[in-house]
Coordinates of N, CA and C in Angstrom, one line a residue:
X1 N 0.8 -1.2 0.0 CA 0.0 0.0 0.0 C 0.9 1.3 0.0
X2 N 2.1 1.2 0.6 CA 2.7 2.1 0.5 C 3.7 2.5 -0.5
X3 N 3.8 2.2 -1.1 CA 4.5 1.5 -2.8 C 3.0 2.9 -3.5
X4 N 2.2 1.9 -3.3 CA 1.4 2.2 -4.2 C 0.9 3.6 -3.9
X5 N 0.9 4.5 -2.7 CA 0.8 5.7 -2.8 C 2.1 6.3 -3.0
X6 N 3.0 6.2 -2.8 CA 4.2 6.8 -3.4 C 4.4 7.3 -4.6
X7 N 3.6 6.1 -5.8 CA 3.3 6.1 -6.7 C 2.6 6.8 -7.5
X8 N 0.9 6.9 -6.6 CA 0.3 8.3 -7.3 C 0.7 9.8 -6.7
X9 N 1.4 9.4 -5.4 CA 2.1 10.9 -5.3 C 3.2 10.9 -6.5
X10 N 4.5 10.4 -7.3 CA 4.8 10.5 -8.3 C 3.8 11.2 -9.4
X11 N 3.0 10.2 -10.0 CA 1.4 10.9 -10.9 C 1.4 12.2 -10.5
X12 N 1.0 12.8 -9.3 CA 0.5 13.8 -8.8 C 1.4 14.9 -9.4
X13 N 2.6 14.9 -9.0 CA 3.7 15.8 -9.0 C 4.2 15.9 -10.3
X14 N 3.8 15.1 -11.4 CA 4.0 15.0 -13.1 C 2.7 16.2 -13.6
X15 N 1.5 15.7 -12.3 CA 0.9 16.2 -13.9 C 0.7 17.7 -13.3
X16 N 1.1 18.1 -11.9 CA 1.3 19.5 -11.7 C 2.2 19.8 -12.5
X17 N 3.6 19.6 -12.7 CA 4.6 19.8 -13.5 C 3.8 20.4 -15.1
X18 N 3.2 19.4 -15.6 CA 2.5 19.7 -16.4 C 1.7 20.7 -16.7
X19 N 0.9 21.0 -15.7 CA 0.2 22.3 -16.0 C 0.9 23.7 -16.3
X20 N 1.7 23.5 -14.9 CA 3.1 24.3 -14.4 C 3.8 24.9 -16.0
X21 N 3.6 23.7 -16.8 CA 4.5 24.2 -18.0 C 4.0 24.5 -18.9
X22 N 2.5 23.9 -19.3 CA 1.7 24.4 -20.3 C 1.0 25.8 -19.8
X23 N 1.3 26.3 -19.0 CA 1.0 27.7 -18.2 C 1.8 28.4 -18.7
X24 N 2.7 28.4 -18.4 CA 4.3 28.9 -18.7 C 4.4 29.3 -20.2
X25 N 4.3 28.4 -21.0 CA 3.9 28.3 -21.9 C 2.9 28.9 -23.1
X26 N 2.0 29.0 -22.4 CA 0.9 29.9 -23.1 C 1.2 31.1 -22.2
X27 N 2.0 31.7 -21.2 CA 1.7 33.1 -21.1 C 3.0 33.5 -21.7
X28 N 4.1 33.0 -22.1 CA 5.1 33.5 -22.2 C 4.9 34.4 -24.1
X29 N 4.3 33.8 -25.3 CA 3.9 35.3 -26.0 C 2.9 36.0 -25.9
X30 N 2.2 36.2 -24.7 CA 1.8 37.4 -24.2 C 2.9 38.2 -23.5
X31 N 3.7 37.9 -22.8 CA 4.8 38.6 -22.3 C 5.8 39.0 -23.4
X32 N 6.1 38.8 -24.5 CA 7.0 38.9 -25.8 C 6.2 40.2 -26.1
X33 N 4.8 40.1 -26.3 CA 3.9 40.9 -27.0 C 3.8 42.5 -26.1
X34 N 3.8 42.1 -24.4 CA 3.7 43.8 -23.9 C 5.3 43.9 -24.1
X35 N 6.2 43.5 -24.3 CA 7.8 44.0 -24.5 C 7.8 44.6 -25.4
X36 N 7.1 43.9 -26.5 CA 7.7 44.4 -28.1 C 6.5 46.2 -27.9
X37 N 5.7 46.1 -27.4 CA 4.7 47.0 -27.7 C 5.3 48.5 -26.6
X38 N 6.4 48.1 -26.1 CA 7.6 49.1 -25.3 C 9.1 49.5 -26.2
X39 N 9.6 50.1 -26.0 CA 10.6 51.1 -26.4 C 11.8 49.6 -26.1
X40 N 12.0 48.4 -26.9 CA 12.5 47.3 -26.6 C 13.4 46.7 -28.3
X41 N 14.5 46.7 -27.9 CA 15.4 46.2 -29.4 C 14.6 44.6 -30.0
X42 N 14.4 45.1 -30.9 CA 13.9 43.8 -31.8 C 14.1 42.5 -32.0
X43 N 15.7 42.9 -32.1 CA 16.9 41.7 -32.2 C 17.2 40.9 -30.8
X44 N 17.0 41.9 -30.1 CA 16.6 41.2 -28.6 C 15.6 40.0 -28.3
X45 N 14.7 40.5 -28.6 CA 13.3 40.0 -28.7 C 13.1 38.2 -29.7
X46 N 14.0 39.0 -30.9 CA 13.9 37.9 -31.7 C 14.9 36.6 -30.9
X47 N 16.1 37.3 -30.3 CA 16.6 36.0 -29.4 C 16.2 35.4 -28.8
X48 N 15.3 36.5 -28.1 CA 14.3 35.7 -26.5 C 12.7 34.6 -27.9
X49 N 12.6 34.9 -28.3 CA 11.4 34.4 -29.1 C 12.1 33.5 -29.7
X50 N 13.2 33.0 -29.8 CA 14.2 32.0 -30.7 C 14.3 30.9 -29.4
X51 N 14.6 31.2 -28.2 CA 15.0 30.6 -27.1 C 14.1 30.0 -26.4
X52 N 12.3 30.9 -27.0 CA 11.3 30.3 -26.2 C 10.4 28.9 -26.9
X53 N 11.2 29.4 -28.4 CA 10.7 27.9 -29.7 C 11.1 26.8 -28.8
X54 N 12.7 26.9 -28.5 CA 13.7 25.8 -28.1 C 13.1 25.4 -26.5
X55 N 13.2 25.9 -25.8 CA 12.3 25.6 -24.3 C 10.9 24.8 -24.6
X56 N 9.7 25.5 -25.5 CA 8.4 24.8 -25.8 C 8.7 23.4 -26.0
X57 N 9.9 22.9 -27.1 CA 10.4 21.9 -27.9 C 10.6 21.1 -26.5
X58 N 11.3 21.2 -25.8 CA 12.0 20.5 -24.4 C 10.6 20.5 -23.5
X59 N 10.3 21.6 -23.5 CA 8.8 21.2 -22.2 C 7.7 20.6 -22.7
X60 N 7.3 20.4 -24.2 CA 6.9 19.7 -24.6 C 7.0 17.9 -24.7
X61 N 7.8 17.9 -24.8 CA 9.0 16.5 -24.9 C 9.0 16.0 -23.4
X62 N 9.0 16.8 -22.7 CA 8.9 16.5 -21.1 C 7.7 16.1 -20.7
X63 N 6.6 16.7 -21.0 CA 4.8 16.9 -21.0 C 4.5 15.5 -21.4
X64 N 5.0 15.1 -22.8 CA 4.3 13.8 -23.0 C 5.0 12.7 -22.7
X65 N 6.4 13.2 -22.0 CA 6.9 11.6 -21.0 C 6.1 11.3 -20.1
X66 N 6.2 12.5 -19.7 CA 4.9 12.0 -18.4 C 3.5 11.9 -18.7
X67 N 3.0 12.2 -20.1 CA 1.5 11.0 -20.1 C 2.1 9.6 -20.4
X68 N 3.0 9.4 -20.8 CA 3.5 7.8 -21.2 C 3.6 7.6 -20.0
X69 N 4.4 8.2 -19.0 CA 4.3 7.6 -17.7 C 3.1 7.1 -16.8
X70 N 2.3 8.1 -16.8 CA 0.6 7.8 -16.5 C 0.0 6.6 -17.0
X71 N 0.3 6.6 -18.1 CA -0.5 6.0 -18.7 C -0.3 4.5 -18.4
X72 N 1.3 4.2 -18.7 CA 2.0 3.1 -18.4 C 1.8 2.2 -16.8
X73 N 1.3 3.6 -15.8 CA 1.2 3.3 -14.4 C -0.3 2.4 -14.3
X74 N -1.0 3.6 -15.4 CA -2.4 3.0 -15.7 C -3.1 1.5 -15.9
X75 N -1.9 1.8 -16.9 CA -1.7 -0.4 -17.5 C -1.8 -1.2 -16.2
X76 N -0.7 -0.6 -15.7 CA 0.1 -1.9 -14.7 C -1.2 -1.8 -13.7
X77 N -1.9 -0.8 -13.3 CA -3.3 -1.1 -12.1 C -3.7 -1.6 -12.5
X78 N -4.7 -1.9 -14.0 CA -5.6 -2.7 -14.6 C -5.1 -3.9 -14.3
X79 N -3.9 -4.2 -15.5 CA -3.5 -5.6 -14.9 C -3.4 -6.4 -13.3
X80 N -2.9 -5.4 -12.2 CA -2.5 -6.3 -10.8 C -4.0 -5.8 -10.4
X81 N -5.1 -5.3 -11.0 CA -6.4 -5.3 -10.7 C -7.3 -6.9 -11.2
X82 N -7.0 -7.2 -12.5 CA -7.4 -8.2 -13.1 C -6.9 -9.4 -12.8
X83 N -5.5 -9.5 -12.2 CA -4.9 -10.5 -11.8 C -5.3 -11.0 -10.3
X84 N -6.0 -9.8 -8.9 CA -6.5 -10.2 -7.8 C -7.8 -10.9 -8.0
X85 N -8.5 -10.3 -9.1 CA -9.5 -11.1 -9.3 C -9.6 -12.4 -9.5
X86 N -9.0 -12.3 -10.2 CA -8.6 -14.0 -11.2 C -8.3 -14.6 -9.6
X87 N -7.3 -14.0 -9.1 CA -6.7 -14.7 -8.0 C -7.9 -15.2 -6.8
X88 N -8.4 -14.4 -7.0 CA -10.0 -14.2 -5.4 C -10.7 -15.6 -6.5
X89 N -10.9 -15.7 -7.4 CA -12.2 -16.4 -7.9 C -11.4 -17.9 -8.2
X90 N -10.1 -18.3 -8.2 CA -9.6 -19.2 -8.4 C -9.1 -20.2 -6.4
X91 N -9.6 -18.9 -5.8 CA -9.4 -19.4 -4.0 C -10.7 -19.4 -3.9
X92 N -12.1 -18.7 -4.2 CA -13.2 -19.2 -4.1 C -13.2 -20.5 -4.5
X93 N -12.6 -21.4 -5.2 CA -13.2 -22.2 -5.9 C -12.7 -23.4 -4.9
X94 N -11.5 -23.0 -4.9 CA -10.4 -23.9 -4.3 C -10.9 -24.2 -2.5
X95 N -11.7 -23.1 -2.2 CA -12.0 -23.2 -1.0 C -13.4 -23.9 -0.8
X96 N -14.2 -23.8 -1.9 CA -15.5 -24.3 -1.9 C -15.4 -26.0 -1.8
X97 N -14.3 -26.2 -2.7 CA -14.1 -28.3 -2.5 C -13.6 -28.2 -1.5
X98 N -12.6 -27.5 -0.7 CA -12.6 -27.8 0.9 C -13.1 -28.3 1.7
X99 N -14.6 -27.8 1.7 CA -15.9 -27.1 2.8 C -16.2 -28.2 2.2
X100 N -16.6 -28.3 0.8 CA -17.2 -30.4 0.3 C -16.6 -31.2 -0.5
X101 N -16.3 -31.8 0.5 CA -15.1 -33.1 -0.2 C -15.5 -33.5 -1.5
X102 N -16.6 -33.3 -1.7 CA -17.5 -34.1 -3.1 C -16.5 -33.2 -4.1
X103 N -16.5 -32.1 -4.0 CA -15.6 -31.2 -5.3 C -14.5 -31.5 -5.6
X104 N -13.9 -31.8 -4.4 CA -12.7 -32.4 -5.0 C -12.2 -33.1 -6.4
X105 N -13.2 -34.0 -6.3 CA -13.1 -34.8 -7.9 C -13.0 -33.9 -8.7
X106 N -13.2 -32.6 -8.9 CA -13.8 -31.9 -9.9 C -12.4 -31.5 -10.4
X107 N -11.2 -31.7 -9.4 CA -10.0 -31.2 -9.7 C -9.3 -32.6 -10.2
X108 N -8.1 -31.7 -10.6 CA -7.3 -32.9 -11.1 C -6.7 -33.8 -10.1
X109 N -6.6 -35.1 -10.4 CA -6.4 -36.2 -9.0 C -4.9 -35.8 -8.6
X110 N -4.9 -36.0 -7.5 CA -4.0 -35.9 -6.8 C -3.3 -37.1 -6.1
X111 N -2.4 -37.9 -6.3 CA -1.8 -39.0 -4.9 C -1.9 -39.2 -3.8
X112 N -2.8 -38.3 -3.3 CA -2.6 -38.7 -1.7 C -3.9 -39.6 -0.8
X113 N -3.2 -40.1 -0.1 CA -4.5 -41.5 0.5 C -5.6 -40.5 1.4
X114 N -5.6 -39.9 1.7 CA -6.5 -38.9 2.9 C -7.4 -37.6 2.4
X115 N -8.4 -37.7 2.8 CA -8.9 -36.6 2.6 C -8.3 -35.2 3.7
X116 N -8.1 -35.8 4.4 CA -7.2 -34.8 4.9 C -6.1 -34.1 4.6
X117 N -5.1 -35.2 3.5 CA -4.1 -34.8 2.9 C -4.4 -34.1 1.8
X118 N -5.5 -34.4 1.7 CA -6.3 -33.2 -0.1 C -6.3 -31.9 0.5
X119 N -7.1 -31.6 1.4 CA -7.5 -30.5 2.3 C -6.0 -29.6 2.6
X120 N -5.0 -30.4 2.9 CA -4.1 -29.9 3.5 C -3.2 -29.5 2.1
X121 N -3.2 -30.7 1.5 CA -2.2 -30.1 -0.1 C -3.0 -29.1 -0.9
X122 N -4.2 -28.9 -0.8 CA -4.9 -27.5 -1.3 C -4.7 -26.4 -0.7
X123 N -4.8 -26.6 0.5 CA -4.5 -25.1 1.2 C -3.1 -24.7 1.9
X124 N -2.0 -25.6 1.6 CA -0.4 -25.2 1.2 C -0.4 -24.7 -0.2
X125 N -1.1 -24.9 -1.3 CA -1.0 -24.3 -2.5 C -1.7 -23.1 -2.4
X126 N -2.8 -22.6 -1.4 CA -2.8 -21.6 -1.5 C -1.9 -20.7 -1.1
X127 N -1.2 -20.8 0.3 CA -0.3 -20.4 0.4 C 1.3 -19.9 -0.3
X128 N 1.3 -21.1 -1.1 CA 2.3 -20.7 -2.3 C 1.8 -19.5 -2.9
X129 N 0.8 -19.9 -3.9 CA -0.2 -19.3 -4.6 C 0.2 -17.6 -3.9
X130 N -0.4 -16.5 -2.9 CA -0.1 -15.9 -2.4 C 1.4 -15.1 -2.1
X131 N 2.4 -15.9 -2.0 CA 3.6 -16.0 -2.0 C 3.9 -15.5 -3.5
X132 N 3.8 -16.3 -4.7 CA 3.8 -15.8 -5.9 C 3.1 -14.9 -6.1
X133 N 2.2 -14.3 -6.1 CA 1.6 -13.1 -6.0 C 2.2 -12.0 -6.1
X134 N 2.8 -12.1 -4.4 CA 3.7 -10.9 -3.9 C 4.9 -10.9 -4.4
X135 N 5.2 -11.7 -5.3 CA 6.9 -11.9 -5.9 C 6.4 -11.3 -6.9
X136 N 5.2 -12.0 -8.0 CA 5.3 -11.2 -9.0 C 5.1 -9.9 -9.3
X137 N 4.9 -9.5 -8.3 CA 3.7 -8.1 -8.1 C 5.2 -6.9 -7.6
X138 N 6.3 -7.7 -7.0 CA 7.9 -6.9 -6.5 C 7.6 -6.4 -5.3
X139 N 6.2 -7.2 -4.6 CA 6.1 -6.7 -3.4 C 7.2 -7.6 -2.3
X140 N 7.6 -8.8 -2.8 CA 9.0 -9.3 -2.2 C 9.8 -9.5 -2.8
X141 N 10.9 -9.5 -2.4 CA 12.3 -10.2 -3.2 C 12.5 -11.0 -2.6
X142 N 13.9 -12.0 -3.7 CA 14.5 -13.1 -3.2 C 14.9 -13.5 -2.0
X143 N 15.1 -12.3 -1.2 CA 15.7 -12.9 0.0 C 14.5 -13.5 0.9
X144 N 13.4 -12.9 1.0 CA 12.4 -13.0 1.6 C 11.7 -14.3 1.1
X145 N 11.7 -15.0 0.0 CA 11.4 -16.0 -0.5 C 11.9 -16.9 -0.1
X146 N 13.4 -16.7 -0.3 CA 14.1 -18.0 0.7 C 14.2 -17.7 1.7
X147 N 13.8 -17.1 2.6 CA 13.8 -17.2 4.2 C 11.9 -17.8 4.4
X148 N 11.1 -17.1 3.6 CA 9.8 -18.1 3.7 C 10.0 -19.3 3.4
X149 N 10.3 -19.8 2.3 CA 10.4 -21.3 1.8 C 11.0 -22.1 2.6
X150 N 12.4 -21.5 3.4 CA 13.0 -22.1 4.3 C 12.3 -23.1 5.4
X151 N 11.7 -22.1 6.3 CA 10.6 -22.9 7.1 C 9.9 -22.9 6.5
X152 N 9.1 -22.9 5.1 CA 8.3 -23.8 5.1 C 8.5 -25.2 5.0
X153 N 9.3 -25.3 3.8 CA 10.0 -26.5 4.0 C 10.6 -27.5 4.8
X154 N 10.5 -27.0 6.1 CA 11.0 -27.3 7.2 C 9.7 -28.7 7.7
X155 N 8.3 -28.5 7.3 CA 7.4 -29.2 7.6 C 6.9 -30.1 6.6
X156 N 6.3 -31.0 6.9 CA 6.0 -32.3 6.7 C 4.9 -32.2 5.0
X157 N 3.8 -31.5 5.3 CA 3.0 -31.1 4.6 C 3.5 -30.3 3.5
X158 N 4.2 -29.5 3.9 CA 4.9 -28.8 2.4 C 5.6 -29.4 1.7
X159 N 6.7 -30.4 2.5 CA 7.3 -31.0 1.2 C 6.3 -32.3 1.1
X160 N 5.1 -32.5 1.0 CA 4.5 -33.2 0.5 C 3.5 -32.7 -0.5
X161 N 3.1 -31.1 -0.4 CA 2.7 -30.2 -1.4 C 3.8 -30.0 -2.8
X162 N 5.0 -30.0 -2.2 CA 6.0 -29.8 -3.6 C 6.4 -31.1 -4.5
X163 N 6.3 -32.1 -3.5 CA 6.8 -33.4 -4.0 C 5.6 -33.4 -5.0
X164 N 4.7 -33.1 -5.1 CA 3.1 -33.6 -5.6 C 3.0 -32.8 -6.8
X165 N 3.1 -31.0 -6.4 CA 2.9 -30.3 -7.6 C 3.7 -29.5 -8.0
X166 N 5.2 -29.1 -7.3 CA 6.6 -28.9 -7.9 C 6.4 -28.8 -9.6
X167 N 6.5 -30.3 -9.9 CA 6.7 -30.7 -11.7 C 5.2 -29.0 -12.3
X168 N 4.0 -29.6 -11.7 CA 3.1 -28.4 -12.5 C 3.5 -27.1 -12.3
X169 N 4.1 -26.2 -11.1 CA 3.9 -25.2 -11.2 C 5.1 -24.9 -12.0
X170 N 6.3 -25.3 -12.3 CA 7.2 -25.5 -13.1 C 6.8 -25.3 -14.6
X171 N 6.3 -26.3 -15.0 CA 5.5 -26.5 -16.3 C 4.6 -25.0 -16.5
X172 N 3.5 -24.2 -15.4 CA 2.9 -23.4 -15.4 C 3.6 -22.3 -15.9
X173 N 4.8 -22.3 -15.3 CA 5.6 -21.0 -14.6 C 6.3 -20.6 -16.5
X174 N 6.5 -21.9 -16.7 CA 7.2 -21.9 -18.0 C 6.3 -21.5 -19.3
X175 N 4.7 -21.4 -18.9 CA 4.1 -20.7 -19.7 C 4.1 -19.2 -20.1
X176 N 4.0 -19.1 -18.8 CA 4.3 -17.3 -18.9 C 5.6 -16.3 -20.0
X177 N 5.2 -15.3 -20.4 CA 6.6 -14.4 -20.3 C 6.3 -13.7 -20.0
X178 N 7.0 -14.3 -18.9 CA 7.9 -13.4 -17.5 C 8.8 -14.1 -17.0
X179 N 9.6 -13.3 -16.6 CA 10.7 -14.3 -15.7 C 10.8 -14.3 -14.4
X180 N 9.8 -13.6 -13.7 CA 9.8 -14.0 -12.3 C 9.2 -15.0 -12.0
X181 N 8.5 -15.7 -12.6 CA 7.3 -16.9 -12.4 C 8.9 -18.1 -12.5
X182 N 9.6 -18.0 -13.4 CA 10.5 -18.9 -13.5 C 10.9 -18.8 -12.3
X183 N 11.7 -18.0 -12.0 CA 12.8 -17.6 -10.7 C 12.0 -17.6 -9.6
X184 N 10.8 -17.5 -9.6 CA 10.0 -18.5 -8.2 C 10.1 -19.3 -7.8
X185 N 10.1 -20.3 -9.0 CA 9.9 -21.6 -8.7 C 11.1 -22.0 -8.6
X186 N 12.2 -21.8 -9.0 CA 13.3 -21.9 -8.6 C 13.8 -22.1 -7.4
X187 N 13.6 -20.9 -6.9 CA 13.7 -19.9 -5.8 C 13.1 -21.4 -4.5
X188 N 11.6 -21.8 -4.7 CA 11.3 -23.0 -3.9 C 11.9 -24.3 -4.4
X189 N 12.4 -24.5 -5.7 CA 12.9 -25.7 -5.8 C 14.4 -25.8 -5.2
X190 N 15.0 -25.1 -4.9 CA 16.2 -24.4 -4.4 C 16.6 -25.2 -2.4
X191 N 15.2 -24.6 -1.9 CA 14.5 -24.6 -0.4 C 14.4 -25.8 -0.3
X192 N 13.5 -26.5 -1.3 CA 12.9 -28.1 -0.7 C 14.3 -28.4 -1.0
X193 N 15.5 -29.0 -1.9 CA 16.1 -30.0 -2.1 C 17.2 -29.5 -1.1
X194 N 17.5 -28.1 -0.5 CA 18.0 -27.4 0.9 C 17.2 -28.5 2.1
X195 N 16.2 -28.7 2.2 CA 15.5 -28.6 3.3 C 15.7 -30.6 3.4
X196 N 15.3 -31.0 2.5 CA 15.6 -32.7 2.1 C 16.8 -32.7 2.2
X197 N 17.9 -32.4 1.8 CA 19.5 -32.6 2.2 C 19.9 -32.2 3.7
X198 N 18.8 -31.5 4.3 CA 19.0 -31.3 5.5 C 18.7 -32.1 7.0
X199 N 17.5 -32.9 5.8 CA 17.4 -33.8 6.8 C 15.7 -34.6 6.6
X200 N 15.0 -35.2 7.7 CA 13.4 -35.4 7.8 C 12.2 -34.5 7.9
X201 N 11.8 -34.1 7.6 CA 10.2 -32.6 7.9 C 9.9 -33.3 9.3
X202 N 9.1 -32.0 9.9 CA 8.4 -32.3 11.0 C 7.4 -32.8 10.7
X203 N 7.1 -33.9 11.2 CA 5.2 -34.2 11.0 C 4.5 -33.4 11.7
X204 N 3.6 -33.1 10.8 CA 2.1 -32.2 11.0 C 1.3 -32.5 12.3
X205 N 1.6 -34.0 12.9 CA 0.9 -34.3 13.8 C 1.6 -33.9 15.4
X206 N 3.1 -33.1 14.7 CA 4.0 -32.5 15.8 C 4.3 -31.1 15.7
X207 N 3.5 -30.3 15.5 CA 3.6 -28.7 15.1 C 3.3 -28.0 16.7
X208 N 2.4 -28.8 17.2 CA 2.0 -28.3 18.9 C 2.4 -29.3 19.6
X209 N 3.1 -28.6 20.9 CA 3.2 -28.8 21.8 C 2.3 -29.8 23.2
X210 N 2.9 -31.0 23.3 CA 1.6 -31.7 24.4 C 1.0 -30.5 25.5
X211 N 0.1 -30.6 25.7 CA -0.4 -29.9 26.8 C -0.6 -30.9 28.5
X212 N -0.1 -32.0 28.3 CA -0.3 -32.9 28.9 C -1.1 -32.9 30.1

């Protein structure tokens, strides 16, 4: 959020600029005009009116960077607008076979013996899912990726989410162009085979403490 007002304060301060200059701009031969209509050398005049062609030329040139820049800012909201959507209506969906195991079929099969392990490999991919988001979006960098991935991969359930869908989001990732979708998955393939050379996951059934 704070990215993102930074941002239309940038906007803000372009298109004052802008006015700022098309102001300038349109008063400056009115100001030529009470000079020349005064006791004022010609050839003077003709300098300053030679020098104000060359300024218009430049503050011109400046004016329409910054609607390319607007404009460009413009793009990129629609898109990370059209992309939460997609993203909200692809976790509705994903959350609805949660709530009834019956939907599940409706997805692609999955290996695992448990309905519980469905439930649980669904909603570790959402978490991924999220994760990518904020990478592609440059709301995180790499370091932050592998310090998340780290612990996650530390537990039982996630590297049973990667073992499972690793190969797809890979294959996914490789549809896009873009290259952060690659270097994501990277980024986690990197963590699990870290985390497996490191040693056994915690089982899920040991995340809490006995209360005995």
């Amino acid at each position: 959020m704070a990215r993102m007002s930074e941002r239309h304060q940038r906007i803000s301060v372009w298109i004052t600029a802008g006015v700022a200059t098309a102001l300038a701009i349109a008063m400056t031969p009115l100001l030529l005009q009470l000079a020349a209509s005064g006791e004022k050398d010609w050839d003077e005049l003709s300098k300053v009116s030679q020098a104000y062609g060359a300024l218009s030329v430049l503050f011109s040139a400046a004016a329409l960077l910054g609607v390319v820049a607007s404009l460009v800012h413009q793009s990129r909201q629609i898109k990370v607008a059209n992309e939460e959507a997609q993203r909200a209506s692809h976790r509705q969906l994903l959350l609805a076979s949660v709530e009834d195991p019956e939907l599940t079929a409706c997805w692609e099969p999955v290996p695992v013996t448990s309905q519980l392990e469905r439930k649980q490999t669904i909603f570790v991919n959402l978490i991924v899912s999220n994760w990518f988001a904020d990478y592609r979006l440059k709301r995180v960098n790499d370091d932050t990726i592998r310090v998340l991935a780290e612990l996650h991969f530390s537990g039982e359930v996630a590297r049973r989410h990667w073992q499972l869908s690793g190969t797809n989001w890979r294959n996914w990732a490789g549809t896009l162009e873009d290259r952060r979708p690659i270097r994501f998955v990277s980024l986690l393939d990197e963590a699990y085979l870290q985390a497996v050379a490191a040693g056994p996951p915690i089982p899920h059934d040991s995340h809490y403490s006995s209360t005995g």
